[in-house]
Amino acid sequence: MIKRYTLPEMGNIWSEKNKFQKWLDVEIAVCKAWNKLGKIPDEALKEIIEKTHIDDETVERINELDKVYNHDVLAFVSAVAEQVGENGRYIHLGLTSSDVIDTALALIMRESLDLLIKDVEKLLEVLKENAFKYKNTVMMGRTHGVHAEPMTFGLKFALWYEEFKRNKKRLENAREVISVGTISGAVGTYSNIPPELEELTLKELNLKPEPVANQVIQRDRHAEYMTALAITASSLEKIAVEIRHLQRTEVLEAQEPFKKGQRGSSAMPHKKNPITCERITGLARVIRSNSLPAMEDITLWHERDISHSSVERVILPDSSIALDYILNLTINVLKDLVVYPENMKKNMDKSKGLYFSSKVLVALVEKGLSRDQAYDIVQRNAMKAWDTENLMFKEALLQDPEVMSYLSKEELDKIFDVNEFLKNIDYIYNRVFGREYS
């Protein structure tokens, strides 16, 4: 992922240096296991642990050897073995490349998910805070982009909060699924290493053994990681698109923060564009599209090929880095979101009270009319109000003798109380926030 969209902590997790460090962690865990099984002497193990390391110079040496070997694992093994000397021969004993790569990749993905889960937890805090902050901020609910019935702005945040509880669970499930390793040798048959070595190694790394691995950990696990990221990114895009709509000049009910000194357009100095939310949308598309090759990676030839390898070098770091980035962008947007309750009220008035039509319909049916009769009466007056300048829906109803033969003015006044739409908000909040709500 390009530096522009890379935050330091996640960038370090997916750095080349950390990759080699995780490879070394696996190799040392294997050496410790061999030592317990009597294969590597104590002094040799001590020297391996003390002398092997990954720094910038080691990374440079690995890359230098890779240009000769055209095999990064062998280049890595040679580079760290050089640090030890004669006892370096014990490093990578009995292993195949996938034992190291796949087990280390599980460590990196787990580390990555730990950070992403923390990001989601921070976002949940902001969503909850805004849900309660705007719990009673009345606005127009829209369906098909058209005014429907009143709701509150806080309900949007409650809905997103509930969705991100599911996203957190998806990421936690993915963490469980990818936290496996394999130390089983070529085609996974333990031909040069005992199964006990795998048990000891993975216990050291706090990973579970892949029950059957052939030569690689099966890529349905990695696909689950990627789809969890893709769904989470899509949820972020949903929030971003909503804000982009609400920021439109003719709507202007909410607006992403615009910092002091920020400039919106090279040509039009008046512009405040929703560029952050648009960036969230764009990177969500990248993450989502990367989930498809992850699923295609599930199908490998026989016991192993490396068609997945080049794909994963791109999609795993890029998607993890991008999701970390847009999660933090969303947190920042929502923390400082600019909200215009007065515009919400003005926009509601543009409907001329037509959103009460459903309640008038129900009231007429309760008076004994058939649904079709009631619908025709309400629709007739709704269209009259819509097509007549300065005529509100309620006034149209009051002027209709047929309506007034069934409903009194007092009954209409009660029907046209916006709070009737909001009477069950507490019920919804209790379901979402549980005992935390009071």
CSV table of C-alpha atoms in Angstrom, one decimal:
chain,number,residue,atom,x,y,z
A,1,MET,CA,0.0,0.0,0.0
A,2,ILE,CA,1.3,3.5,-0.8
A,3,LYS,CA,2.6,5.6,2.1
A,4,ARG,CA,-0.2,8.1,1.8
A,5,TYR,CA,-2.7,5.5,3.1
A,6,THR,CA,-0.4,3.7,5.6
A,7,LEU,CA,-0.5,4.4,9.3
A,8,PRO,CA,2.7,3.6,11.2
A,9,GLU,CA,1.6,0.7,13.4
A,10,MET,CA,-0.1,-1.3,10.7
A,11,GLY,CA,2.7,-0.4,8.3
A,12,ASN,CA,5.2,-1.9,10.6
A,13,ILE,CA,3.2,-5.1,11.0
A,14,TRP,CA,3.3,-5.7,7.3
A,15,SER,CA,6.8,-4.5,6.8
A,16,GLU,CA,9.5,-6.7,5.2
A,17,LYS,CA,11.4,-6.4,8.5
A,18,ASN,CA,8.6,-7.8,10.6
A,19,LYS,CA,8.0,-10.6,8.0
A,20,PHE,CA,11.5,-11.8,8.4
A,21,GLN,CA,11.3,-11.4,12.2
A,22,LYS,CA,8.2,-13.6,12.2
A,23,TRP,CA,10.1,-16.1,10.0
A,24,LEU,CA,12.9,-16.1,12.6
A,25,ASP,CA,10.4,-16.5,15.4
A,26,VAL,CA,9.2,-19.7,13.7
A,27,GLU,CA,12.7,-21.0,13.1
A,28,ILE,CA,13.8,-20.4,16.7
A,29,ALA,CA,10.6,-22.0,18.0
A,30,VAL,CA,11.4,-25.1,15.8
A,31,CYS,CA,15.0,-25.1,17.2
A,32,LYS,CA,13.7,-25.0,20.7
A,33,ALA,CA,11.4,-27.9,19.9
A,34,TRP,CA,14.3,-29.9,18.4
A,35,ASN,CA,16.3,-29.2,21.5
A,36,LYS,CA,13.6,-30.6,23.7
A,37,LEU,CA,13.6,-33.7,21.5
A,38,GLY,CA,17.4,-34.1,21.8
A,39,LYS,CA,18.3,-33.1,18.2
A,40,ILE,CA,19.9,-29.7,18.9
A,41,PRO,CA,22.5,-29.4,21.7
A,42,ASP,CA,21.9,-26.8,24.5
A,43,GLU,CA,24.9,-24.7,23.5
A,44,ALA,CA,23.9,-24.7,19.9
A,45,LEU,CA,20.4,-23.5,20.7
A,46,LYS,CA,21.8,-20.8,23.1
A,47,GLU,CA,24.0,-19.5,20.3
A,48,ILE,CA,21.2,-19.5,17.8
A,49,ILE,CA,18.9,-17.5,20.1
A,50,GLU,CA,21.6,-15.0,21.1
A,51,LYS,CA,23.1,-14.4,17.7
A,52,THR,CA,20.3,-14.4,15.2
A,53,HIS,CA,18.5,-11.1,14.7
A,54,ILE,CA,16.6,-9.1,12.1
A,55,ASP,CA,17.8,-5.5,11.5
A,56,ASP,CA,18.1,-3.3,8.4
A,57,GLU,CA,21.5,-4.9,7.6
A,58,THR,CA,20.0,-8.4,7.8
A,59,VAL,CA,17.1,-7.4,5.5
A,60,GLU,CA,19.6,-6.0,3.0
A,61,ARG,CA,21.7,-9.3,3.2
A,62,ILE,CA,18.6,-11.4,2.6
A,63,ASN,CA,17.6,-9.4,-0.4
A,64,GLU,CA,21.1,-9.6,-1.8
A,65,LEU,CA,21.1,-13.4,-1.5
A,66,ASP,CA,17.6,-13.6,-3.0
A,67,LYS,CA,18.9,-12.0,-6.2
A,68,VAL,CA,21.3,-15.0,-6.5
A,69,TYR,CA,19.0,-17.8,-5.2
A,70,ASN,CA,15.7,-16.4,-6.5
A,71,HIS,CA,14.2,-18.0,-3.4
A,72,ASP,CA,13.5,-15.7,-0.5
A,73,VAL,CA,13.3,-18.4,2.2
A,74,LEU,CA,16.7,-19.9,1.3
A,75,ALA,CA,18.1,-16.4,1.2
A,76,PHE,CA,16.7,-15.8,4.7
A,77,VAL,CA,18.0,-19.1,6.1
A,78,SER,CA,21.5,-18.4,4.7
A,79,ALA,CA,21.6,-14.9,6.0
A,80,VAL,CA,20.6,-15.8,9.6
A,81,ALA,CA,22.8,-19.0,9.5
A,82,GLU,CA,25.8,-16.7,8.7
A,83,GLN,CA,25.1,-14.8,12.0
A,84,VAL,CA,25.6,-18.1,13.9
A,85,GLY,CA,28.4,-19.8,12.2
A,86,GLU,CA,28.8,-23.6,12.4
A,87,ASN,CA,25.6,-24.1,14.5
A,88,GLY,CA,23.7,-22.3,11.8
A,89,ARG,CA,23.3,-25.7,10.2
A,90,TYR,CA,20.5,-26.5,12.7
A,91,ILE,CA,18.3,-23.7,11.4
A,92,HIS,CA,15.5,-24.9,9.1
A,93,LEU,CA,16.3,-28.5,10.0
A,94,GLY,CA,13.7,-30.8,8.3
A,95,LEU,CA,11.4,-28.0,7.2
A,96,THR,CA,9.9,-27.0,3.9
A,97,SER,CA,9.5,-23.3,3.0
A,98,SER,CA,5.7,-23.4,3.6
A,99,ASP,CA,6.2,-24.5,7.2
A,100,VAL,CA,7.9,-21.2,7.9
A,101,ILE,CA,6.0,-18.9,5.5
A,102,ASP,CA,2.5,-20.1,6.4
A,103,THR,CA,3.1,-20.3,10.2
A,104,ALA,CA,4.7,-16.9,10.2
A,105,LEU,CA,1.9,-15.4,8.1
A,106,ALA,CA,-0.6,-16.6,10.7
A,107,LEU,CA,1.4,-14.6,13.3
A,108,ILE,CA,1.3,-11.5,11.1
A,109,MET,CA,-2.4,-11.8,10.3
A,110,ARG,CA,-3.2,-12.3,14.0
A,111,GLU,CA,-1.2,-9.2,14.9
A,112,SER,CA,-3.0,-7.3,12.1
A,113,LEU,CA,-6.4,-8.4,13.3
A,114,ASP,CA,-5.6,-7.4,16.9
A,115,LEU,CA,-5.0,-3.9,15.7
A,116,LEU,CA,-8.1,-3.9,13.5
A,117,ILE,CA,-10.3,-5.1,16.3
A,118,LYS,CA,-8.9,-2.3,18.5
A,119,ASP,CA,-9.8,0.2,15.7
A,120,VAL,CA,-13.4,-1.2,15.6
A,121,GLU,CA,-13.7,-0.9,19.4
A,122,LYS,CA,-12.7,2.8,19.1
A,123,LEU,CA,-15.3,3.3,16.3
A,124,LEU,CA,-17.9,1.6,18.5
A,125,GLU,CA,-17.3,4.1,21.2
A,126,VAL,CA,-17.8,7.0,18.9
A,127,LEU,CA,-20.9,5.5,17.3
A,128,LYS,CA,-22.4,4.9,20.8
A,129,GLU,CA,-21.5,8.5,21.9
A,130,ASN,CA,-23.2,10.0,18.8
A,131,ALA,CA,-26.2,7.6,19.1
A,132,PHE,CA,-27.0,9.1,22.5
A,133,LYS,CA,-25.9,12.7,21.6
A,134,TYR,CA,-28.4,12.8,18.7
A,135,LYS,CA,-31.0,10.4,20.2
A,136,ASN,CA,-33.7,13.1,20.1
A,137,THR,CA,-32.5,15.1,17.1
A,138,VAL,CA,-35.5,14.7,14.7
A,139,MET,CA,-34.8,14.4,11.0
A,140,MET,CA,-36.5,13.0,7.9
A,141,GLY,CA,-36.1,9.3,7.2
A,142,ARG,CA,-35.7,8.6,3.5
A,143,THR,CA,-36.5,5.6,1.3
A,144,HIS,CA,-35.5,5.6,-2.3
A,145,GLY,CA,-33.9,9.0,-1.5
A,146,VAL,CA,-37.4,10.4,-1.0
A,147,HIS,CA,-38.9,11.7,2.3
A,148,ALA,CA,-40.6,8.8,4.1
A,149,GLU,CA,-41.3,9.3,7.8
A,150,PRO,CA,-39.5,11.1,10.7
A,151,MET,CA,-36.8,9.4,12.7
A,152,THR,CA,-33.9,10.7,14.8
A,153,PHE,CA,-30.3,11.2,13.7
A,154,GLY,CA,-29.2,9.1,16.7
A,155,LEU,CA,-31.0,6.0,15.2
A,156,LYS,CA,-28.5,6.1,12.3
A,157,PHE,CA,-25.6,5.8,14.7
A,158,ALA,CA,-27.5,3.0,16.7
A,159,LEU,CA,-27.9,1.1,13.5
A,160,TRP,CA,-24.2,1.5,12.6
A,161,TYR,CA,-23.2,0.5,16.1
A,162,GLU,CA,-25.1,-2.7,15.9
A,163,GLU,CA,-23.6,-3.5,12.5
A,164,PHE,CA,-20.1,-2.9,13.8
A,165,LYS,CA,-20.7,-5.2,16.7
A,166,ARG,CA,-21.2,-7.8,14.0
A,167,ASN,CA,-18.1,-6.7,12.1
A,168,LYS,CA,-16.1,-7.0,15.3
A,169,LYS,CA,-17.3,-10.6,15.7
A,170,ARG,CA,-16.4,-11.3,12.1
A,171,LEU,CA,-12.9,-10.1,12.7
A,172,GLU,CA,-12.6,-12.1,15.9
A,173,ASN,CA,-13.8,-15.2,14.1
A,174,ALA,CA,-11.3,-14.6,11.4
A,175,ARG,CA,-8.6,-14.3,14.1
A,176,GLU,CA,-9.6,-17.7,15.4
A,177,VAL,CA,-9.6,-19.3,12.0
A,178,ILE,CA,-6.2,-18.0,10.9
A,179,SER,CA,-4.4,-18.7,14.2
A,180,VAL,CA,-3.0,-22.0,13.0
A,181,GLY,CA,0.4,-23.2,11.9
A,182,THR,CA,1.9,-26.2,10.3
A,183,ILE,CA,5.3,-27.8,10.8
A,184,SER,CA,4.7,-31.0,8.8
A,185,GLY,CA,7.3,-30.9,6.0
A,186,ALA,CA,6.9,-31.6,2.3
A,187,VAL,CA,3.3,-32.5,1.3
A,188,GLY,CA,2.4,-32.5,5.0
A,189,THR,CA,3.3,-36.1,5.9
A,190,TYR,CA,6.0,-35.4,8.6
A,191,SER,CA,8.5,-37.4,6.5
A,192,ASN,CA,11.5,-35.6,8.0
A,193,ILE,CA,10.1,-34.4,11.3
A,194,PRO,CA,8.1,-36.0,14.1
A,195,PRO,CA,4.6,-34.6,14.8
A,196,GLU,CA,5.8,-33.9,18.3
A,197,LEU,CA,8.0,-31.2,16.9
A,198,GLU,CA,5.0,-29.4,15.4
A,199,GLU,CA,3.1,-29.6,18.7
A,200,LEU,CA,6.1,-28.1,20.7
A,201,THR,CA,6.7,-25.4,18.1
A,202,LEU,CA,3.1,-24.2,17.8
A,203,LYS,CA,2.7,-24.2,21.6
A,204,GLU,CA,5.7,-21.9,21.8
A,205,LEU,CA,4.0,-19.6,19.2
A,206,ASN,CA,0.5,-19.9,20.7
A,207,LEU,CA,-1.0,-21.3,17.5
A,208,LYS,CA,-3.1,-24.4,16.9
A,209,PRO,CA,-1.9,-27.1,14.5
A,210,GLU,CA,-3.6,-27.4,11.2
A,211,PRO,CA,-5.2,-30.8,11.5
A,212,VAL,CA,-4.3,-31.7,7.9
A,213,ALA,CA,-2.2,-29.3,5.9
A,214,ASN,CA,-0.7,-31.1,2.8
A,215,GLN,CA,2.2,-28.7,2.2
A,216,VAL,CA,0.3,-25.5,2.9
A,217,ILE,CA,-2.3,-24.1,5.3
A,218,GLN,CA,-5.5,-24.2,3.4
A,219,ARG,CA,-6.4,-20.9,1.8
A,220,ASP,CA,-10.1,-20.9,2.8
A,221,ARG,CA,-8.7,-19.5,6.1
A,222,HIS,CA,-7.1,-16.6,4.4
A,223,ALA,CA,-10.2,-16.0,2.3
A,224,GLU,CA,-12.2,-15.7,5.5
A,225,TYR,CA,-9.7,-13.1,6.7
A,226,MET,CA,-10.2,-11.2,3.5
A,227,THR,CA,-13.9,-11.4,3.4
A,228,ALA,CA,-14.1,-10.2,7.0
A,229,LEU,CA,-12.0,-7.2,6.0
A,230,ALA,CA,-14.2,-6.6,2.9
A,231,ILE,CA,-17.5,-6.6,4.8
A,232,THR,CA,-16.1,-4.3,7.4
A,233,ALA,CA,-14.9,-1.9,4.7
A,234,SER,CA,-18.3,-2.1,3.0
A,235,SER,CA,-19.9,-1.0,6.3
A,236,LEU,CA,-17.5,1.9,6.5
A,237,GLU,CA,-18.5,2.9,3.0
A,238,LYS,CA,-22.1,2.8,3.9
A,239,ILE,CA,-21.5,5.4,6.6
A,240,ALA,CA,-19.3,7.5,4.2
A,241,VAL,CA,-22.0,7.5,1.5
A,242,GLU,CA,-24.7,8.5,4.0
A,243,ILE,CA,-22.6,11.5,5.1
A,244,ARG,CA,-21.8,12.4,1.5
A,245,HIS,CA,-25.5,12.6,0.7
A,246,LEU,CA,-26.3,14.6,3.9
A,247,GLN,CA,-23.5,17.0,2.9
A,248,ARG,CA,-25.0,17.9,-0.4
A,249,THR,CA,-25.8,21.6,-0.7
A,250,GLU,CA,-29.5,21.1,-1.1
A,251,VAL,CA,-29.6,18.8,1.9
A,252,LEU,CA,-26.8,20.0,4.3
A,253,GLU,CA,-27.9,18.1,7.4
A,254,ALA,CA,-24.4,16.9,8.3
A,255,GLN,CA,-20.9,17.6,7.1
A,256,GLU,CA,-17.5,16.0,7.5
A,257,PRO,CA,-15.0,18.2,9.4
A,258,PHE,CA,-13.2,20.9,7.5
A,259,LYS,CA,-9.9,21.8,9.2
A,260,LYS,CA,-8.5,25.3,9.5
A,261,GLY,CA,-6.3,26.0,6.5
A,262,GLN,CA,-7.9,23.2,4.5
A,263,ARG,CA,-8.8,24.0,0.9
A,264,GLY,CA,-11.7,22.4,-1.0
A,265,SER,CA,-11.1,23.2,-4.6
A,266,SER,CA,-8.3,24.5,-6.7
A,267,ALA,CA,-10.7,26.6,-8.8
A,268,MET,CA,-13.6,27.3,-6.4
A,269,PRO,CA,-12.5,28.7,-3.0
A,270,HIS,CA,-16.0,28.3,-1.5
A,271,LYS,CA,-16.1,24.5,-1.8
A,272,LYS,CA,-16.2,22.2,1.2
A,273,ASN,CA,-16.0,18.8,-0.5
A,274,PRO,CA,-16.6,15.4,1.3
A,275,ILE,CA,-13.2,14.2,0.2
A,276,THR,CA,-12.5,12.1,3.3
A,277,CYS,CA,-15.7,10.1,2.9
A,278,GLU,CA,-15.0,9.8,-0.8
A,279,ARG,CA,-11.6,8.4,0.1
A,280,ILE,CA,-13.2,5.9,2.4
A,281,THR,CA,-15.5,4.8,-0.5
A,282,GLY,CA,-12.6,4.4,-2.9
A,283,LEU,CA,-10.4,2.3,-0.6
A,284,ALA,CA,-13.4,0.2,0.4
A,285,ARG,CA,-13.7,-0.7,-3.3
A,286,VAL,CA,-10.1,-1.8,-3.3
A,287,ILE,CA,-10.5,-4.0,-0.2
A,288,ARG,CA,-13.7,-5.5,-1.5
A,289,SER,CA,-12.2,-6.3,-4.8
A,290,ASN,CA,-9.2,-8.0,-3.1
A,291,SER,CA,-11.5,-10.5,-1.5
A,292,LEU,CA,-12.2,-12.2,-4.8
A,293,PRO,CA,-8.6,-13.3,-5.6
A,294,ALA,CA,-8.4,-14.5,-2.0
A,295,MET,CA,-11.2,-16.9,-2.8
A,296,GLU,CA,-9.6,-17.9,-6.0
A,297,ASP,CA,-6.4,-18.7,-4.0
A,298,ILE,CA,-8.4,-21.5,-2.3
A,299,THR,CA,-7.9,-23.7,-5.5
A,300,LEU,CA,-4.3,-24.8,-5.7
A,301,TRP,CA,-2.8,-27.7,-7.7
A,302,HIS,CA,-2.5,-31.0,-5.8
A,303,GLU,CA,-0.6,-30.6,-2.5
A,304,ARG,CA,0.8,-27.2,-3.3
A,305,ASP,CA,1.6,-24.6,-5.9
A,306,ILE,CA,2.6,-21.0,-5.4
A,307,SER,CA,0.0,-19.2,-7.5
A,308,HIS,CA,-1.4,-17.8,-4.3
A,309,SER,CA,1.9,-16.4,-3.1
A,310,SER,CA,2.2,-13.4,-5.4
A,311,VAL,CA,-1.4,-12.6,-4.8
A,312,GLU,CA,-1.1,-12.6,-1.0
A,313,ARG,CA,2.0,-10.4,-1.1
A,314,VAL,CA,-0.3,-7.7,-2.5
A,315,ILE,CA,-3.8,-8.3,-1.1
A,316,LEU,CA,-3.1,-9.1,2.5
A,317,PRO,CA,-0.9,-6.2,3.4
A,318,ASP,CA,-2.7,-3.7,1.1
A,319,SER,CA,-6.2,-4.6,2.4
A,320,SER,CA,-5.1,-4.7,6.1
A,321,ILE,CA,-3.3,-1.4,5.8
A,322,ALA,CA,-6.2,0.2,3.9
A,323,LEU,CA,-8.8,-1.0,6.4
A,324,ASP,CA,-6.8,0.3,9.3
A,325,TYR,CA,-6.6,3.6,7.5
A,326,ILE,CA,-10.3,4.0,6.7
A,327,LEU,CA,-11.4,2.8,10.1
A,328,ASN,CA,-9.3,5.7,11.6
A,329,LEU,CA,-10.6,8.1,8.9
A,330,THR,CA,-14.2,7.2,9.9
A,331,ILE,CA,-13.5,7.6,13.6
A,332,ASN,CA,-12.1,11.1,12.9
A,333,VAL,CA,-15.0,12.1,10.7
A,334,LEU,CA,-17.6,11.0,13.2
A,335,LYS,CA,-15.8,12.5,16.2
A,336,ASP,CA,-15.9,16.0,14.7
A,337,LEU,CA,-19.0,15.6,12.4
A,338,VAL,CA,-20.8,18.9,11.9
A,339,VAL,CA,-24.5,18.5,12.3
A,340,TYR,CA,-27.2,21.0,11.3
A,341,PRO,CA,-30.5,20.2,13.2
A,342,GLU,CA,-32.1,23.4,11.9
A,343,ASN,CA,-31.6,22.2,8.3
A,344,MET,CA,-33.1,18.9,9.3
A,345,LYS,CA,-36.2,20.7,10.4
A,346,LYS,CA,-36.3,22.9,7.3
A,347,ASN,CA,-36.0,19.8,5.1
A,348,MET,CA,-38.8,18.1,6.9
A,349,ASP,CA,-41.0,21.1,6.2
A,350,LYS,CA,-40.4,20.7,2.5
A,351,SER,CA,-42.7,17.7,2.6
A,352,LYS,CA,-45.5,19.9,3.7
A,353,GLY,CA,-46.5,17.4,6.4
A,354,LEU,CA,-47.2,14.6,3.8
A,355,TYR,CA,-45.2,12.1,6.0
A,356,PHE,CA,-48.3,12.0,8.3
A,357,SER,CA,-50.2,10.3,5.4
A,358,SER,CA,-49.7,6.8,6.8
A,359,LYS,CA,-51.2,7.8,10.2
A,360,VAL,CA,-54.2,9.4,8.5
A,361,LEU,CA,-54.7,6.3,6.5
A,362,VAL,CA,-54.7,4.1,9.6
A,363,ALA,CA,-57.1,6.5,11.4
A,364,LEU,CA,-59.6,6.4,8.6
A,365,VAL,CA,-59.5,2.6,8.4
A,366,GLU,CA,-60.1,2.5,12.2
A,367,LYS,CA,-63.2,4.7,11.5
A,368,GLY,CA,-64.7,1.9,9.4
A,369,LEU,CA,-63.5,2.7,5.8
A,370,SER,CA,-62.0,0.0,3.6
A,371,ARG,CA,-58.3,0.4,3.1
A,372,ASP,CA,-58.8,1.3,-0.6
A,373,GLN,CA,-61.4,4.0,0.3
A,374,ALA,CA,-59.1,5.5,2.9
A,375,TYR,CA,-56.1,5.3,0.6
A,376,ASP,CA,-57.9,7.2,-2.2
A,377,ILE,CA,-59.0,9.9,0.2
A,378,VAL,CA,-55.5,10.4,1.7
A,379,GLN,CA,-53.8,10.2,-1.7
A,380,ARG,CA,-56.2,12.8,-3.2
A,381,ASN,CA,-55.4,15.3,-0.4
A,382,ALA,CA,-51.7,14.5,-0.5
A,383,MET,CA,-51.5,15.2,-4.2
A,384,LYS,CA,-53.5,18.4,-3.8
A,385,ALA,CA,-51.1,19.7,-1.1
A,386,TRP,CA,-48.1,18.7,-3.1
A,387,ASP,CA,-49.4,20.5,-6.3
A,388,THR,CA,-50.7,23.6,-4.5
A,389,GLU,CA,-48.3,26.3,-3.4
A,390,ASN,CA,-48.4,27.2,0.3
A,391,LEU,CA,-51.0,24.4,1.1
A,392,MET,CA,-49.9,22.1,3.8
A,393,PHE,CA,-51.3,18.5,3.9
A,394,LYS,CA,-53.1,19.1,7.2
A,395,GLU,CA,-54.9,22.2,5.8
A,396,ALA,CA,-55.9,20.2,2.7
A,397,LEU,CA,-57.5,17.5,5.0
A,398,LEU,CA,-59.2,20.2,7.1
A,399,GLN,CA,-60.8,21.6,3.9
A,400,ASP,CA,-62.0,18.2,2.7
A,401,PRO,CA,-65.7,17.5,3.9
A,402,GLU,CA,-65.3,13.8,3.5
A,403,VAL,CA,-62.3,13.6,5.7
A,404,MET,CA,-63.9,15.8,8.4
A,405,SER,CA,-67.0,13.6,8.4
A,406,TYR,CA,-64.8,10.9,9.9
A,407,LEU,CA,-62.1,12.8,11.8
A,408,SER,CA,-62.4,15.9,14.1
A,409,LYS,CA,-59.9,18.7,14.2
A,410,GLU,CA,-58.7,17.5,17.6
A,411,GLU,CA,-58.1,14.0,16.2
A,412,LEU,CA,-56.1,15.5,13.4
A,413,ASP,CA,-54.1,17.5,15.8
A,414,LYS,CA,-53.1,14.4,17.7
A,415,ILE,CA,-52.3,12.5,14.4
A,416,PHE,CA,-50.0,15.4,13.3
A,417,ASP,CA,-47.8,15.1,16.4
A,418,VAL,CA,-44.3,14.2,15.2
A,419,ASN,CA,-43.6,12.5,18.6
A,420,GLU,CA,-46.0,9.7,17.6
A,421,PHE,CA,-43.3,8.6,15.1
A,422,LEU,CA,-40.7,8.5,17.8
A,423,LYS,CA,-42.5,6.9,20.7
A,424,ASN,CA,-40.6,3.6,20.4
A,425,ILE,CA,-37.0,5.0,20.2
A,426,ASP,CA,-36.3,3.9,23.8
A,427,TYR,CA,-37.4,0.4,22.9
A,428,ILE,CA,-34.9,0.3,20.0
A,429,TYR,CA,-32.1,1.7,22.1
A,430,ASN,CA,-32.7,-0.9,24.8
A,431,ARG,CA,-32.3,-3.7,22.3
A,432,VAL,CA,-29.1,-2.2,20.9
A,433,PHE,CA,-27.4,-1.0,24.0
A,434,GLY,CA,-28.9,-3.4,26.6
A,435,ARG,CA,-28.2,-2.6,30.3
A,436,GLU,CA,-25.8,0.2,29.2
A,437,TYR,CA,-28.9,2.2,28.2
A,438,SER,CA,-30.8,4.2,30.8
